[in-house]
Amino acid sequence: MDFRKIADDVHNTLVGFRGSTGDWKEAKKTDDCTVYYKNSPEFGGYLYKSEGIIDKDPETVMEHIEPKVDGKRLTWDKTMKELECIEEIDKDLRVVRTSTHAAAHGIISCRDFVDLVKITRDADGTVVTNARSIVHPDVGDRDGYVRGHNYTCGTFCSPIDGGTRIVNFIHCDLKGMLPKAAVDSALPSNMIKFYEELKTTMSG
């Protein structure tokens, strides 16, 4: 499996998502963060996008959101239960397994995901997490978890005056026999919660 080619394809697709201005509809909004959605180009669900601003520089924000075993993500992200590195290709490219807590008052049970994750840095100072689920020979099913699938997803942390603009894309098939209404409500709510928890931990 050519991990680098997959990661490059994911990044190019994400850049396309970021540049897409049509068809987005508002799903949820707070004073600090807005979540939008549109039909996914990759599966039968939705592609979600959230936007917000943090008054820290992009590298500092990335230190908090990068999914790595020795990183800060597990210290503040209450949605995430566990994070395991399955294979490290290089310092900015790895295969990780993450697991999440149950959501929507238990309607959505614990999930796990096996993702190829790459960190890229653009010339303008933007730092990006690029991710997509893969099948890895060293990772089987796990008792008590439903294996979800992340289609092309990631987070852009771009420098602006006084901080960082965060544009986050969630593109997830949670699998299992779930009511569509529960999924359509849970994902935007989780994206708002992600932003609020990140902002709180970085202002502390």
Tab-separated table of C-alpha atoms in Angstrom:
chain	number	residue	atom	x	y	z
A	1	MET	CA	0.000	0.000	0.000
A	2	ASP	CA	1.441	3.360	-1.055
A	3	PHE	CA	0.739	5.403	2.067
A	4	ARG	CA	2.386	8.556	0.732
A	5	LYS	CA	0.321	8.564	-2.444
A	6	ILE	CA	-2.896	8.014	-0.464
A	7	ALA	CA	-1.969	10.871	1.873
A	8	ASP	CA	-1.191	13.190	-1.044
A	9	ASP	CA	-4.535	12.343	-2.661
A	10	VAL	CA	-6.319	13.065	0.632
A	11	HIS	CA	-4.617	16.456	0.939
A	12	ASN	CA	-5.492	17.426	-2.636
A	13	THR	CA	-9.125	16.430	-2.068
A	14	LEU	CA	-9.263	18.402	1.186
A	15	VAL	CA	-7.924	21.493	-0.557
A	16	GLY	CA	-10.754	21.068	-3.046
A	17	PHE	CA	-13.307	20.821	-0.223
A	18	ARG	CA	-11.925	23.992	1.325
A	19	GLY	CA	-12.214	25.870	-1.956
A	20	SER	CA	-15.781	24.715	-2.597
A	21	THR	CA	-18.210	27.565	-1.923
A	22	GLY	CA	-21.492	26.197	-3.288
A	23	ASP	CA	-24.216	23.972	-1.805
A	24	TRP	CA	-23.233	24.366	1.859
A	25	LYS	CA	-26.161	24.577	4.280
A	26	GLU	CA	-25.978	25.671	7.902
A	27	ALA	CA	-26.404	22.792	10.375
A	28	LYS	CA	-25.604	24.387	13.730
A	29	LYS	CA	-24.245	27.688	14.972
A	30	THR	CA	-22.918	29.263	18.161
A	31	ASP	CA	-21.382	32.680	18.753
A	32	ASP	CA	-17.911	31.267	18.002
A	33	CYS	CA	-18.389	28.368	15.580
A	34	THR	CA	-20.615	27.484	12.624
A	35	VAL	CA	-21.147	24.012	11.167
A	36	TYR	CA	-22.224	23.491	7.549
A	37	TYR	CA	-23.089	20.370	5.565
A	38	LYS	CA	-23.520	19.208	1.991
A	39	ASN	CA	-23.983	15.889	0.205
A	40	SER	CA	-20.817	13.823	0.284
A	41	PRO	CA	-19.045	13.190	-3.014
A	42	GLU	CA	-17.646	9.928	-1.586
A	43	PHE	CA	-20.570	8.098	0.080
A	44	GLY	CA	-24.295	8.403	0.729
A	45	GLY	CA	-24.038	10.673	3.772
A	46	TYR	CA	-22.951	14.241	4.427
A	47	LEU	CA	-19.680	16.138	4.394
A	48	TYR	CA	-19.544	18.532	7.364
A	49	LYS	CA	-17.464	21.688	7.724
A	50	SER	CA	-16.974	23.844	10.819
A	51	GLU	CA	-15.278	27.228	11.063
A	52	GLY	CA	-13.983	29.123	14.069
A	53	ILE	CA	-11.085	31.228	15.349
A	54	ILE	CA	-8.593	30.553	18.157
A	55	ASP	CA	-6.297	33.307	19.457
A	56	LYS	CA	-3.161	31.143	19.219
A	57	ASP	CA	-0.753	30.512	16.340
A	58	PRO	CA	-1.330	27.521	13.980
A	59	GLU	CA	1.552	25.392	15.269
A	60	THR	CA	0.321	25.737	18.853
A	61	VAL	CA	-3.210	24.804	17.796
A	62	MET	CA	-1.878	21.789	15.878
A	63	GLU	CA	0.011	20.617	18.965
A	64	HIS	CA	-3.372	20.271	20.650
A	65	ILE	CA	-5.347	18.613	17.834
A	66	GLU	CA	-2.801	16.319	16.155
A	67	PRO	CA	-3.796	12.682	16.848
A	68	LYS	CA	-0.564	11.262	18.259
A	69	VAL	CA	0.066	9.023	21.227
A	70	ASP	CA	2.368	11.443	23.050
A	71	GLY	CA	0.363	14.514	22.033
A	72	LYS	CA	-2.170	16.658	23.875
A	73	ARG	CA	-5.371	15.544	22.144
A	74	LEU	CA	-6.433	12.988	24.739
A	75	THR	CA	-6.017	15.511	27.563
A	76	TRP	CA	-8.942	17.682	26.429
A	77	ASP	CA	-11.019	15.955	23.712
A	78	LYS	CA	-13.808	14.296	25.698
A	79	THR	CA	-15.150	12.493	22.621
A	80	MET	CA	-11.922	10.530	22.173
A	81	LYS	CA	-11.411	7.499	24.416
A	82	GLU	CA	-8.138	5.969	23.217
A	83	LEU	CA	-5.462	6.581	20.600
A	84	GLU	CA	-2.934	4.016	19.366
A	85	CYS	CA	-0.182	4.288	16.765
A	86	ILE	CA	-0.314	1.189	14.553
A	87	GLU	CA	2.515	2.126	12.185
A	88	GLU	CA	4.725	5.195	11.918
A	89	ILE	CA	5.905	5.779	8.350
A	90	ASP	CA	7.727	9.023	9.216
A	91	LYS	CA	7.366	11.834	11.756
A	92	ASP	CA	4.421	13.380	9.887
A	93	LEU	CA	2.762	10.228	8.482
A	94	ARG	CA	1.296	7.399	10.536
A	95	VAL	CA	-1.526	4.883	10.855
A	96	VAL	CA	-3.527	5.378	14.031
A	97	ARG	CA	-6.463	3.678	15.674
A	98	THR	CA	-8.747	5.946	17.659
A	99	SER	CA	-11.749	4.972	19.720
A	100	THR	CA	-14.627	7.161	20.807
A	101	HIS	CA	-17.038	7.148	23.707
A	102	ALA	CA	-20.708	6.382	23.206
A	103	ALA	CA	-22.713	9.404	22.030
A	104	ALA	CA	-26.277	10.713	21.715
A	105	HIS	CA	-27.239	9.383	25.163
A	106	GLY	CA	-25.998	5.907	24.257
A	107	ILE	CA	-27.855	5.638	20.941
A	108	ILE	CA	-24.466	5.666	19.196
A	109	SER	CA	-22.256	3.050	20.842
A	110	CYS	CA	-18.455	3.173	21.052
A	111	ARG	CA	-16.708	3.390	17.682
A	112	ASP	CA	-13.153	2.845	16.531
A	113	PHE	CA	-11.414	4.059	13.391
A	114	VAL	CA	-8.197	3.042	11.649
A	115	ASP	CA	-6.876	6.075	9.787
A	116	LEU	CA	-3.884	7.122	7.756
A	117	VAL	CA	-2.960	10.575	9.076
A	118	LYS	CA	-0.525	13.055	7.563
A	119	ILE	CA	0.469	16.513	8.794
A	120	THR	CA	1.273	19.012	6.032
A	121	ARG	CA	2.596	22.548	6.200
A	122	ASP	CA	1.808	25.009	3.425
A	123	ALA	CA	3.929	27.971	2.347
A	124	ASP	CA	1.498	30.478	3.904
A	125	GLY	CA	1.922	28.944	7.377
A	126	THR	CA	-1.212	26.789	7.267
A	127	VAL	CA	-0.861	23.466	9.078
A	128	VAL	CA	-3.223	20.649	8.088
A	129	THR	CA	-4.218	17.248	9.415
A	130	ASN	CA	-5.163	15.010	6.467
A	131	ALA	CA	-6.862	11.689	7.176
A	132	ARG	CA	-8.765	8.803	5.661
A	133	SER	CA	-9.645	5.344	6.959
A	134	ILE	CA	-7.729	2.379	5.554
A	135	VAL	CA	-7.659	-1.378	6.021
A	136	HIS	CA	-4.447	-2.350	7.814
A	137	PRO	CA	-3.308	-5.989	8.135
A	138	ASP	CA	-2.287	-5.527	11.771
A	139	VAL	CA	-5.692	-4.297	12.952
A	140	GLY	CA	-8.690	-6.569	13.366
A	141	ASP	CA	-12.139	-5.972	14.804
A	142	ARG	CA	-12.335	-5.077	18.464
A	143	ASP	CA	-14.889	-6.416	20.924
A	144	GLY	CA	-17.305	-3.782	22.135
A	145	TYR	CA	-16.676	-1.391	19.230
A	146	VAL	CA	-18.229	-0.783	15.834
A	147	ARG	CA	-15.604	-0.040	13.177
A	148	GLY	CA	-16.493	3.297	11.598
A	149	HIS	CA	-15.062	4.715	8.394
A	150	ASN	CA	-13.644	8.193	7.886
A	151	TYR	CA	-13.721	9.360	4.304
A	152	THR	CA	-11.464	12.277	3.321
A	153	CYS	CA	-11.322	14.523	6.394
A	154	GLY	CA	-9.007	16.885	8.227
A	155	THR	CA	-8.418	20.276	9.797
A	156	PHE	CA	-6.857	23.448	8.390
A	157	CYS	CA	-5.152	25.766	10.883
A	158	SER	CA	-4.429	28.997	8.992
A	159	PRO	CA	-2.696	32.114	10.339
A	160	ILE	CA	-4.731	35.308	10.623
A	161	ASP	CA	-4.140	38.544	12.490
A	162	GLY	CA	-4.278	37.668	16.170
A	163	GLY	CA	-4.629	33.937	15.862
A	164	THR	CA	-5.714	30.955	13.760
A	165	ARG	CA	-8.713	30.263	11.585
A	166	ILE	CA	-9.769	26.641	12.018
A	167	VAL	CA	-11.666	24.916	9.214
A	168	ASN	CA	-12.536	21.360	10.182
A	169	PHE	CA	-13.979	18.713	7.831
A	170	ILE	CA	-15.758	15.632	9.179
A	171	HIS	CA	-16.720	13.000	6.620
A	172	CYS	CA	-17.771	9.973	8.586
A	173	ASP	CA	-19.797	6.817	8.118
A	174	LEU	CA	-20.477	5.620	11.662
A	175	LYS	CA	-21.706	2.229	10.387
A	176	GLY	CA	-24.141	0.087	12.339
A	177	MET	CA	-27.922	0.321	12.360
A	178	LEU	CA	-28.292	3.943	13.443
A	179	PRO	CA	-31.291	6.254	13.026
A	180	LYS	CA	-30.351	8.840	10.421
A	181	ALA	CA	-31.753	11.629	12.599
A	182	ALA	CA	-29.407	10.646	15.441
A	183	VAL	CA	-26.354	10.803	13.173
A	184	ASP	CA	-27.429	14.076	11.560
A	185	SER	CA	-27.780	15.629	15.010
A	186	ALA	CA	-24.747	14.074	16.710
A	187	LEU	CA	-22.025	14.962	14.199
A	188	PRO	CA	-22.634	18.751	14.076
A	189	SER	CA	-23.029	18.815	17.863
A	190	ASN	CA	-19.734	16.974	18.287
A	191	MET	CA	-18.012	19.461	15.974
A	192	ILE	CA	-19.266	22.379	18.080
A	193	LYS	CA	-18.170	20.556	21.224
A	194	PHE	CA	-14.724	19.897	19.704
A	195	TYR	CA	-14.232	23.599	19.033
A	196	GLU	CA	-15.523	24.711	22.443
A	197	GLU	CA	-13.322	22.214	24.328
A	198	LEU	CA	-10.288	23.196	22.245
A	199	LYS	CA	-10.890	26.896	22.869
A	200	THR	CA	-11.358	26.299	26.601
A	201	THR	CA	-8.192	24.239	27.000
A	202	MET	CA	-6.106	26.729	25.017
A	203	SER	CA	-7.347	29.717	26.988
A	204	GLY	CA	-6.593	28.106	30.333
